[in-house]
Amino acid sequence: MSDTWLDLARDSRQAANVMVQHGRYRSAISRSYYAVYSRVTYELISSGVKMPASKEGPTHSKLPT
């Protein structure tokens, strides 16, 4: 799955760049968020961190609101 996360990160980053070029800044921010989330997930999995069996990636539930 880690290769898929890296692919998702790259794709989201490219999409964010296209959105900026077209003045779609809100969409660019969204794509940028997913690019970072996917890249961090890739790095965590690559370094041996195990995700919960019920999840593909890290949860957002413990993030501050």
mmCIF file with all atom_site columns, N, CA and C in Angstrom:
data_model
loop_
_atom_site.group_PDB
_atom_site.id
_atom_site.type_symbol
_atom_site.label_atom_id
_atom_site.label_alt_id
_atom_site.label_comp_id
_atom_site.label_asym_id
_atom_site.label_entity_id
_atom_site.label_seq_id
_atom_site.pdbx_PDB_ins_code
_atom_site.Cartn_x
_atom_site.Cartn_y
_atom_site.Cartn_z
_atom_site.occupancy
_atom_site.B_iso_or_equiv
_atom_site.pdbx_formal_charge
_atom_site.auth_seq_id
_atom_site.auth_comp_id
_atom_site.auth_asym_id
_atom_site.auth_atom_id
_atom_site.pdbx_PDB_model_num
ATOM 1   N N  . MET A 1 1  ? 0.815   -1.204 0.000   1.00 0.00 ? 1  MET A N  1
ATOM 2   C CA . MET A 1 1  ? 0.000   0.000  0.000   1.00 0.00 ? 1  MET A CA 1
ATOM 3   C C  . MET A 1 1  ? 0.853   1.260  0.000   1.00 0.00 ? 1  MET A C  1
ATOM 4   N N  . SER A 1 2  ? 2.088   1.179  0.488   1.00 0.00 ? 2  SER A N  1
ATOM 5   C CA . SER A 1 2  ? 2.883   2.404  0.601   1.00 0.00 ? 2  SER A CA 1
ATOM 6   C C  . SER A 1 2  ? 3.182   3.033  -0.760  1.00 0.00 ? 2  SER A C  1
ATOM 7   N N  . ASP A 1 3  ? 3.357   2.224  -1.821  1.00 0.00 ? 3  ASP A N  1
ATOM 8   C CA . ASP A 1 3  ? 3.558   2.810  -3.144  1.00 0.00 ? 3  ASP A CA 1
ATOM 9   C C  . ASP A 1 3  ? 2.320   3.575  -3.583  1.00 0.00 ? 3  ASP A C  1
ATOM 10  N N  . THR A 1 4  ? 1.156   3.052  -3.257  1.00 0.00 ? 4  THR A N  1
ATOM 11  C CA . THR A 1 4  ? -0.085  3.737  -3.589  1.00 0.00 ? 4  THR A CA 1
ATOM 12  C C  . THR A 1 4  ? -0.167  5.074  -2.871  1.00 0.00 ? 4  THR A C  1
ATOM 13  N N  . TRP A 1 5  ? 0.225   5.132  -1.608  1.00 0.00 ? 5  TRP A N  1
ATOM 14  C CA . TRP A 1 5  ? 0.209   6.401  -0.869  1.00 0.00 ? 5  TRP A CA 1
ATOM 15  C C  . TRP A 1 5  ? 1.128   7.418  -1.528  1.00 0.00 ? 5  TRP A C  1
ATOM 16  N N  . LEU A 1 6  ? 2.291   6.980  -1.989  1.00 0.00 ? 6  LEU A N  1
ATOM 17  C CA . LEU A 1 6  ? 3.213   7.895  -2.649  1.00 0.00 ? 6  LEU A CA 1
ATOM 18  C C  . LEU A 1 6  ? 2.616   8.383  -3.968  1.00 0.00 ? 6  LEU A C  1
ATOM 19  N N  . ASP A 1 7  ? 1.982   7.483  -4.704  1.00 0.00 ? 7  ASP A N  1
ATOM 20  C CA . ASP A 1 7  ? 1.312   7.882  -5.945  1.00 0.00 ? 7  ASP A CA 1
ATOM 21  C C  . ASP A 1 7  ? 0.207   8.898  -5.671  1.00 0.00 ? 7  ASP A C  1
ATOM 22  N N  . LEU A 1 8  ? -0.569  8.658  -4.619  1.00 0.00 ? 8  LEU A N  1
ATOM 23  C CA . LEU A 1 8  ? -1.628  9.602  -4.247  1.00 0.00 ? 8  LEU A CA 1
ATOM 24  C C  . LEU A 1 8  ? -1.050  10.964 -3.878  1.00 0.00 ? 8  LEU A C  1
ATOM 25  N N  . ALA A 1 9  ? 0.061   10.965 -3.170  1.00 0.00 ? 9  ALA A N  1
ATOM 26  C CA . ALA A 1 9  ? 0.702   12.226 -2.784  1.00 0.00 ? 9  ALA A CA 1
ATOM 27  C C  . ALA A 1 9  ? 1.143   13.007 -4.015  1.00 0.00 ? 9  ALA A C  1
ATOM 28  N N  . ARG A 1 10 ? 1.769   12.324 -4.929  1.00 0.00 ? 10 ARG A N  1
ATOM 29  C CA . ARG A 1 10 ? 2.242   12.990 -6.156  1.00 0.00 ? 10 ARG A CA 1
ATOM 30  C C  . ARG A 1 10 ? 1.075   13.507 -6.988  1.00 0.00 ? 10 ARG A C  1
ATOM 31  N N  . ASP A 1 11 ? 0.048   12.690 -7.138  1.00 0.00 ? 11 ASP A N  1
ATOM 32  C CA . ASP A 1 11 ? -1.119  13.089 -7.917  1.00 0.00 ? 11 ASP A CA 1
ATOM 33  C C  . ASP A 1 11 ? -1.815  14.300 -7.291  1.00 0.00 ? 11 ASP A C  1
ATOM 34  N N  . SER A 1 12 ? -1.970  14.289 -5.989  1.00 0.00 ? 12 SER A N  1
ATOM 35  C CA . SER A 1 12 ? -2.626  15.407 -5.304  1.00 0.00 ? 12 SER A CA 1
ATOM 36  C C  . SER A 1 12 ? -1.800  16.682 -5.420  1.00 0.00 ? 12 SER A C  1
ATOM 37  N N  . ARG A 1 13 ? -0.496  16.546 -5.347  1.00 0.00 ? 13 ARG A N  1
ATOM 38  C CA . ARG A 1 13 ? 0.371   17.724 -5.495  1.00 0.00 ? 13 ARG A CA 1
ATOM 39  C C  . ARG A 1 13 ? 0.257   18.305 -6.898  1.00 0.00 ? 13 ARG A C  1
ATOM 40  N N  . GLN A 1 14 ? 0.265   17.443 -7.902  1.00 0.00 ? 14 GLN A N  1
ATOM 41  C CA . GLN A 1 14 ? 0.120   17.916 -9.279  1.00 0.00 ? 14 GLN A CA 1
ATOM 42  C C  . GLN A 1 14 ? -1.233  18.590 -9.482  1.00 0.00 ? 14 GLN A C  1
ATOM 43  N N  . ALA A 1 15 ? -2.275  18.003 -8.910  1.00 0.00 ? 15 ALA A N  1
ATOM 44  C CA . ALA A 1 15 ? -3.611  18.594 -9.019  1.00 0.00 ? 15 ALA A CA 1
ATOM 45  C C  . ALA A 1 15 ? -3.653  19.960 -8.343  1.00 0.00 ? 15 ALA A C  1
ATOM 46  N N  . ALA A 1 16 ? -2.997  20.093 -7.201  1.00 0.00 ? 16 ALA A N  1
ATOM 47  C CA . ALA A 1 16 ? -2.946  21.383 -6.504  1.00 0.00 ? 16 ALA A CA 1
ATOM 48  C C  . ALA A 1 16 ? -2.267  22.434 -7.378  1.00 0.00 ? 16 ALA A C  1
ATOM 49  N N  . ASN A 1 17 ? -1.189  22.056 -8.032  1.00 0.00 ? 17 ASN A N  1
ATOM 50  C CA . ASN A 1 17 ? -0.494  22.996 -8.914  1.00 0.00 ? 17 ASN A CA 1
ATOM 51  C C  . ASN A 1 17 ? -1.392  23.460 -10.054 1.00 0.00 ? 17 ASN A C  1
ATOM 52  N N  . VAL A 1 18 ? -2.145  22.546 -10.641 1.00 0.00 ? 18 VAL A N  1
ATOM 53  C CA . VAL A 1 18 ? -3.072  22.902 -11.719 1.00 0.00 ? 18 VAL A CA 1
ATOM 54  C C  . VAL A 1 18 ? -4.152  23.849 -11.196 1.00 0.00 ? 18 VAL A C  1
ATOM 55  N N  . MET A 1 19 ? -4.668  23.558 -10.016 1.00 0.00 ? 19 MET A N  1
ATOM 56  C CA . MET A 1 19 ? -5.707  24.415 -9.433  1.00 0.00 ? 19 MET A CA 1
ATOM 57  C C  . MET A 1 19 ? -5.190  25.840 -9.216  1.00 0.00 ? 19 MET A C  1
ATOM 58  N N  . VAL A 1 20 ? -3.961  25.979 -8.749  1.00 0.00 ? 20 VAL A N  1
ATOM 59  C CA . VAL A 1 20 ? -3.374  27.311 -8.547  1.00 0.00 ? 20 VAL A CA 1
ATOM 60  C C  . VAL A 1 20 ? -3.264  28.044 -9.885  1.00 0.00 ? 20 VAL A C  1
ATOM 61  N N  . GLN A 1 21 ? -2.813  27.332 -10.909 1.00 0.00 ? 21 GLN A N  1
ATOM 62  C CA . GLN A 1 21 ? -2.669  27.950 -12.231 1.00 0.00 ? 21 GLN A CA 1
ATOM 63  C C  . GLN A 1 21 ? -3.998  28.472 -12.767 1.00 0.00 ? 21 GLN A C  1
ATOM 64  N N  . HIS A 1 22 ? -5.090  27.862 -12.336 1.00 0.00 ? 22 HIS A N  1
ATOM 65  C CA . HIS A 1 22 ? -6.420  28.267 -12.799 1.00 0.00 ? 22 HIS A CA 1
ATOM 66  C C  . HIS A 1 22 ? -7.159  29.130 -11.778 1.00 0.00 ? 22 HIS A C  1
ATOM 67  N N  . GLY A 1 23 ? -6.449  29.584 -10.766 1.00 0.00 ? 23 GLY A N  1
ATOM 68  C CA . GLY A 1 23 ? -7.060  30.470 -9.782  1.00 0.00 ? 23 GLY A CA 1
ATOM 69  C C  . GLY A 1 23 ? -8.053  29.794 -8.855  1.00 0.00 ? 23 GLY A C  1
ATOM 70  N N  . ARG A 1 24 ? -8.008  28.487 -8.752  1.00 0.00 ? 24 ARG A N  1
ATOM 71  C CA . ARG A 1 24 ? -8.924  27.719 -7.896  1.00 0.00 ? 24 ARG A CA 1
ATOM 72  C C  . ARG A 1 24 ? -8.226  27.444 -6.571  1.00 0.00 ? 24 ARG A C  1
ATOM 73  N N  . TYR A 1 25 ? -8.063  28.495 -5.773  1.00 0.00 ? 25 TYR A N  1
ATOM 74  C CA . TYR A 1 25 ? -7.235  28.415 -4.575  1.00 0.00 ? 25 TYR A CA 1
ATOM 75  C C  . TYR A 1 25 ? -7.827  27.520 -3.490  1.00 0.00 ? 25 TYR A C  1
ATOM 76  N N  . ARG A 1 26 ? -9.126  27.550 -3.315  1.00 0.00 ? 26 ARG A N  1
ATOM 77  C CA . ARG A 1 26 ? -9.752  26.685 -2.307  1.00 0.00 ? 26 ARG A CA 1
ATOM 78  C C  . ARG A 1 26 ? -9.522  25.211 -2.650  1.00 0.00 ? 26 ARG A C  1
ATOM 79  N N  . SER A 1 27 ? -9.702  24.866 -3.912  1.00 0.00 ? 27 SER A N  1
ATOM 80  C CA . SER A 1 27 ? -9.450  23.489 -4.351  1.00 0.00 ? 27 SER A CA 1
ATOM 81  C C  . SER A 1 27 ? -7.970  23.139 -4.237  1.00 0.00 ? 27 SER A C  1
ATOM 82  N N  . ALA A 1 28 ? -7.106  24.114 -4.492  1.00 0.00 ? 28 ALA A N  1
ATOM 83  C CA . ALA A 1 28 ? -5.665  23.881 -4.363  1.00 0.00 ? 28 ALA A CA 1
ATOM 84  C C  . ALA A 1 28 ? -5.290  23.572 -2.921  1.00 0.00 ? 28 ALA A C  1
ATOM 85  N N  . ILE A 1 29 ? -5.904  24.272 -1.986  1.00 0.00 ? 29 ILE A N  1
ATOM 86  C CA . ILE A 1 29 ? -5.635  24.004 -0.567  1.00 0.00 ? 29 ILE A CA 1
ATOM 87  C C  . ILE A 1 29 ? -6.074  22.593 -0.205  1.00 0.00 ? 29 ILE A C  1
ATOM 88  N N  . SER A 1 30 ? -7.241  22.190 -0.681  1.00 0.00 ? 30 SER A N  1
ATOM 89  C CA . SER A 1 30 ? -7.743  20.840 -0.403  1.00 0.00 ? 30 SER A CA 1
ATOM 90  C C  . SER A 1 30 ? -6.792  19.777 -0.962  1.00 0.00 ? 30 SER A C  1
ATOM 91  N N  . ARG A 1 31 ? -6.382  19.934 -2.201  1.00 0.00 ? 31 ARG A N  1
ATOM 92  C CA . ARG A 1 31 ? -5.465  18.972 -2.825  1.00 0.00 ? 31 ARG A CA 1
ATOM 93  C C  . ARG A 1 31 ? -4.115  18.970 -2.113  1.00 0.00 ? 31 ARG A C  1
ATOM 94  N N  . SER A 1 32 ? -3.672  20.141 -1.668  1.00 0.00 ? 32 SER A N  1
ATOM 95  C CA . SER A 1 32 ? -2.403  20.232 -0.939  1.00 0.00 ? 32 SER A CA 1
ATOM 96  C C  . SER A 1 32 ? -2.479  19.468 0.372   1.00 0.00 ? 32 SER A C  1
ATOM 97  N N  . TYR A 1 33 ? -3.604  19.606 1.064   1.00 0.00 ? 33 TYR A N  1
ATOM 98  C CA . TYR A 1 33 ? -3.801  18.867 2.316   1.00 0.00 ? 33 TYR A CA 1
ATOM 99  C C  . TYR A 1 33 ? -3.671  17.367 2.060   1.00 0.00 ? 33 TYR A C  1
ATOM 100 N N  . TYR A 1 34 ? -4.358  16.864 1.037   1.00 0.00 ? 34 TYR A N  1
ATOM 101 C CA . TYR A 1 34 ? -4.305  15.433 0.763   1.00 0.00 ? 34 TYR A CA 1
ATOM 102 C C  . TYR A 1 34 ? -2.925  15.001 0.280   1.00 0.00 ? 34 TYR A C  1
ATOM 103 N N  . ALA A 1 35 ? -2.212  15.875 -0.402  1.00 0.00 ? 35 ALA A N  1
ATOM 104 C CA . ALA A 1 35 ? -0.840  15.553 -0.802  1.00 0.00 ? 35 ALA A CA 1
ATOM 105 C C  . ALA A 1 35 ? 0.035   15.342 0.428   1.00 0.00 ? 35 ALA A C  1
ATOM 106 N N  . VAL A 1 36 ? -0.090  16.240 1.401   1.00 0.00 ? 36 VAL A N  1
ATOM 107 C CA . VAL A 1 36 ? 0.702   16.125 2.632   1.00 0.00 ? 36 VAL A CA 1
ATOM 108 C C  . VAL A 1 36 ? 0.275   14.900 3.435   1.00 0.00 ? 36 VAL A C  1
ATOM 109 N N  . TYR A 1 37 ? -1.032  14.705 3.601   1.00 0.00 ? 37 TYR A N  1
ATOM 110 C CA . TYR A 1 37 ? -1.545  13.550 4.349   1.00 0.00 ? 37 TYR A CA 1
ATOM 111 C C  . TYR A 1 37 ? -1.034  12.245 3.728   1.00 0.00 ? 37 TYR A C  1
ATOM 112 N N  . SER A 1 38 ? -1.113  12.140 2.407   1.00 0.00 ? 38 SER A N  1
ATOM 113 C CA . SER A 1 38 ? -0.677  10.922 1.724   1.00 0.00 ? 38 SER A CA 1
ATOM 114 C C  . SER A 1 38 ? 0.824   10.718 1.848   1.00 0.00 ? 38 SER A C  1
ATOM 115 N N  . ARG A 1 39 ? 1.581   11.794 1.757   1.00 0.00 ? 39 ARG A N  1
ATOM 116 C CA . ARG A 1 39 ? 3.044   11.676 1.871   1.00 0.00 ? 39 ARG A CA 1
ATOM 117 C C  . ARG A 1 39 ? 3.452   11.274 3.285   1.00 0.00 ? 39 ARG A C  1
ATOM 118 N N  . VAL A 1 40 ? 2.826   11.881 4.280   1.00 0.00 ? 40 VAL A N  1
ATOM 119 C CA . VAL A 1 40 ? 3.130   11.517 5.672   1.00 0.00 ? 40 VAL A CA 1
ATOM 120 C C  . VAL A 1 40 ? 2.755   10.062 5.930   1.00 0.00 ? 40 VAL A C  1
ATOM 121 N N  . THR A 1 41 ? 1.605   9.636  5.419   1.00 0.00 ? 41 THR A N  1
ATOM 122 C CA . THR A 1 41 ? 1.185   8.243  5.575   1.00 0.00 ? 41 THR A CA 1
ATOM 123 C C  . THR A 1 41 ? 2.198   7.305  4.923   1.00 0.00 ? 41 THR A C  1
ATOM 124 N N  . TYR A 1 42 ? 2.642   7.653  3.727   1.00 0.00 ? 42 TYR A N  1
ATOM 125 C CA . TYR A 1 42 ? 3.670   6.865  3.038   1.00 0.00 ? 42 TYR A CA 1
ATOM 126 C C  . TYR A 1 42 ? 4.934   6.746  3.892   1.00 0.00 ? 42 TYR A C  1
ATOM 127 N N  . GLU A 1 43 ? 5.394   7.877  4.420   1.00 0.00 ? 43 GLU A N  1
ATOM 128 C CA . GLU A 1 43 ? 6.620   7.874  5.228   1.00 0.00 ? 43 GLU A CA 1
ATOM 129 C C  . GLU A 1 43 ? 6.445   7.043  6.499   1.00 0.00 ? 43 GLU A C  1
ATOM 130 N N  . LEU A 1 44 ? 5.297   7.158  7.146   1.00 0.00 ? 44 LEU A N  1
ATOM 131 C CA . LEU A 1 44 ? 5.042   6.373  8.362   1.00 0.00 ? 44 LEU A CA 1
ATOM 132 C C  . LEU A 1 44 ? 5.066   4.877  8.069   1.00 0.00 ? 44 LEU A C  1
ATOM 133 N N  . ILE A 1 45 ? 4.337   4.465  7.037   1.00 0.00 ? 45 ILE A N  1
ATOM 134 C CA . ILE A 1 45 ? 4.275   3.046  6.681   1.00 0.00 ? 45 ILE A CA 1
ATOM 135 C C  . ILE A 1 45 ? 5.656   2.547  6.259   1.00 0.00 ? 45 ILE A C  1
ATOM 136 N N  . SER A 1 46 ? 6.376   3.361  5.486   1.00 0.00 ? 46 SER A N  1
ATOM 137 C CA . SER A 1 46 ? 7.720   2.979  5.033   1.00 0.00 ? 46 SER A CA 1
ATOM 138 C C  . SER A 1 46 ? 8.694   2.806  6.189   1.00 0.00 ? 46 SER A C  1
ATOM 139 N N  . SER A 1 47 ? 8.466   3.545  7.274   1.00 0.00 ? 47 SER A N  1
ATOM 140 C CA . SER A 1 47 ? 9.366   3.436  8.430   1.00 0.00 ? 47 SER A CA 1
ATOM 141 C C  . SER A 1 47 ? 8.921   2.356  9.411   1.00 0.00 ? 47 SER A C  1
ATOM 142 N N  . GLY A 1 48 ? 7.864   1.612  9.056   1.00 0.00 ? 48 GLY A N  1
ATOM 143 C CA . GLY A 1 48 ? 7.454   0.476  9.868   1.00 0.00 ? 48 GLY A CA 1
ATOM 144 C C  . GLY A 1 48 ? 6.274   0.704  10.786  1.00 0.00 ? 48 GLY A C  1
ATOM 145 N N  . VAL A 1 49 ? 5.700   1.890  10.767  1.00 0.00 ? 49 VAL A N  1
ATOM 146 C CA . VAL A 1 49 ? 4.520   2.148  11.602  1.00 0.00 ? 49 VAL A CA 1
ATOM 147 C C  . VAL A 1 49 ? 3.353   1.333  11.049  1.00 0.00 ? 49 VAL A C  1
ATOM 148 N N  . LYS A 1 50 ? 2.664   0.619  11.919  1.00 0.00 ? 50 LYS A N  1
ATOM 149 C CA . LYS A 1 50 ? 1.515   -0.195 11.523  1.00 0.00 ? 50 LYS A CA 1
ATOM 150 C C  . LYS A 1 50 ? 0.227   0.588  11.753  1.00 0.00 ? 50 LYS A C  1
ATOM 151 N N  . MET A 1 51 ? -0.627  0.591  10.754  1.00 0.00 ? 51 MET A N  1
ATOM 152 C CA . MET A 1 51 ? -1.929  1.242  10.869  1.00 0.00 ? 51 MET A CA 1
ATOM 153 C C  . MET A 1 51 ? -2.914  0.262  11.504  1.00 0.00 ? 51 MET A C  1
ATOM 154 N N  . PRO A 1 52 ? -3.936  0.766  12.184  1.00 0.00 ? 52 PRO A N  1
ATOM 155 C CA . PRO A 1 52 ? -4.951  -0.131 12.744  1.00 0.00 ? 52 PRO A CA 1
ATOM 156 C C  . PRO A 1 52 ? -5.548  -1.009 11.638  1.00 0.00 ? 52 PRO A C  1
ATOM 157 N N  . ALA A 1 53 ? -5.894  -2.219 11.976  1.00 0.00 ? 53 ALA A N  1
ATOM 158 C CA . ALA A 1 53 ? -6.427  -3.159 10.983  1.00 0.00 ? 53 ALA A CA 1
ATOM 159 C C  . ALA A 1 53 ? -7.675  -2.625 10.291  1.00 0.00 ? 53 ALA A C  1
ATOM 160 N N  . SER A 1 54 ? -8.429  -1.798 10.973  1.00 0.00 ? 54 SER A N  1
ATOM 161 C CA . SER A 1 54 ? -9.675  -1.279 10.406  1.00 0.00 ? 54 SER A CA 1
ATOM 162 C C  . SER A 1 54 ? -9.471  -0.017 9.570   1.00 0.00 ? 54 SER A C  1
ATOM 163 N N  . LYS A 1 55 ? -8.229  0.461  9.447   1.00 0.00 ? 55 LYS A N  1
ATOM 164 C CA . LYS A 1 55 ? -7.944  1.712  8.732   1.00 0.00 ? 55 LYS A CA 1
ATOM 165 C C  . LYS A 1 55 ? -6.824  1.504  7.716   1.00 0.00 ? 55 LYS A C  1
ATOM 166 N N  . GLU A 1 56 ? -6.890  2.231  6.597   1.00 0.00 ? 56 GLU A N  1
ATOM 167 C CA . GLU A 1 56 ? -5.795  2.215  5.630   1.00 0.00 ? 56 GLU A CA 1
ATOM 168 C C  . GLU A 1 56 ? -4.687  3.170  6.032   1.00 0.00 ? 56 GLU A C  1
ATOM 169 N N  . GLY A 1 57 ? -5.065  4.246  6.724   1.00 0.00 ? 57 GLY A N  1
ATOM 170 C CA . GLY A 1 57 ? -4.103  5.273  7.093   1.00 0.00 ? 57 GLY A CA 1
ATOM 171 C C  . GLY A 1 57 ? -4.395  5.800  8.475   1.00 0.00 ? 57 GLY A C  1
ATOM 172 N N  . PRO A 1 58 ? -3.634  6.804  8.892   1.00 0.00 ? 58 PRO A N  1
ATOM 173 C CA . PRO A 1 58 ? -3.830  7.360  10.228  1.00 0.00 ? 58 PRO A CA 1
ATOM 174 C C  . PRO A 1 58 ? -5.180  8.055  10.367  1.00 0.00 ? 58 PRO A C  1
ATOM 175 N N  . THR A 1 59 ? -5.683  8.060  11.577  1.00 0.00 ? 59 THR A N  1
ATOM 176 C CA . THR A 1 59 ? -6.974  8.684  11.854  1.00 0.00 ? 59 THR A CA 1
ATOM 177 C C  . THR A 1 59 ? -6.803  10.171 12.129  1.00 0.00 ? 59 THR A C  1
ATOM 178 N N  . HIS A 1 60 ? -7.856  10.911 11.916  1.00 0.00 ? 60 HIS A N  1
ATOM 179 C CA . HIS A 1 60 ? -7.866  12.340 12.206  1.00 0.00 ? 60 HIS A CA 1
ATOM 180 C C  . HIS A 1 60 ? -8.492  12.630 13.568  1.00 0.00 ? 60 HIS A C  1
ATOM 181 N N  . SER A 1 61 ? -8.992  11.624 14.239  1.00 0.00 ? 61 SER A N  1
ATOM 182 C CA . SER A 1 61 ? -9.800  11.834 15.445  1.00 0.00 ? 61 SER A CA 1
ATOM 183 C C  . SER A 1 61 ? -9.037  12.489 16.593  1.00 0.00 ? 61 SER A C  1
ATOM 184 N N  . LYS A 1 62 ? -7.726  12.352 16.624  1.00 0.00 ? 62 LYS A N  1
ATOM 185 C CA . LYS A 1 62 ? -6.965  12.924 17.740  1.00 0.00 ? 62 LYS A CA 1
ATOM 186 C C  . LYS A 1 62 ? -6.360  14.284 17.405  1.00 0.00 ? 62 LYS A C  1
ATOM 187 N N  . LEU A 1 63 ? -6.689  14.821 16.254  1.00 0.00 ? 63 LEU A N  1
ATOM 188 C CA . LEU A 1 63 ? -6.196  16.149 15.907  1.00 0.00 ? 63 LEU A CA 1
ATOM 189 C C  . LEU A 1 63 ? -6.944  17.204 16.708  1.00 0.00 ? 63 LEU A C  1
ATOM 190 N N  . PRO A 1 64 ? -6.257  18.273 17.092  1.00 0.00 ? 64 PRO A N  1
ATOM 191 C CA . PRO A 1 64 ? -6.952  19.340 17.829  1.00 0.00 ? 64 PRO A CA 1
ATOM 192 C C  . PRO A 1 64 ? -8.005  20.004 16.941  1.00 0.00 ? 64 PRO A C  1
ATOM 193 N N  . THR A 1 65 ? -9.068  20.435 17.564  1.00 0.00 ? 65 THR A N  1
ATOM 194 C CA . THR A 1 65 ? -10.124 21.107 16.795  1.00 0.00 ? 65 THR A CA 1
ATOM 195 C C  . THR A 1 65 ? -10.182 22.575 17.112  1.00 0.00 ? 65 THR A C  1
#
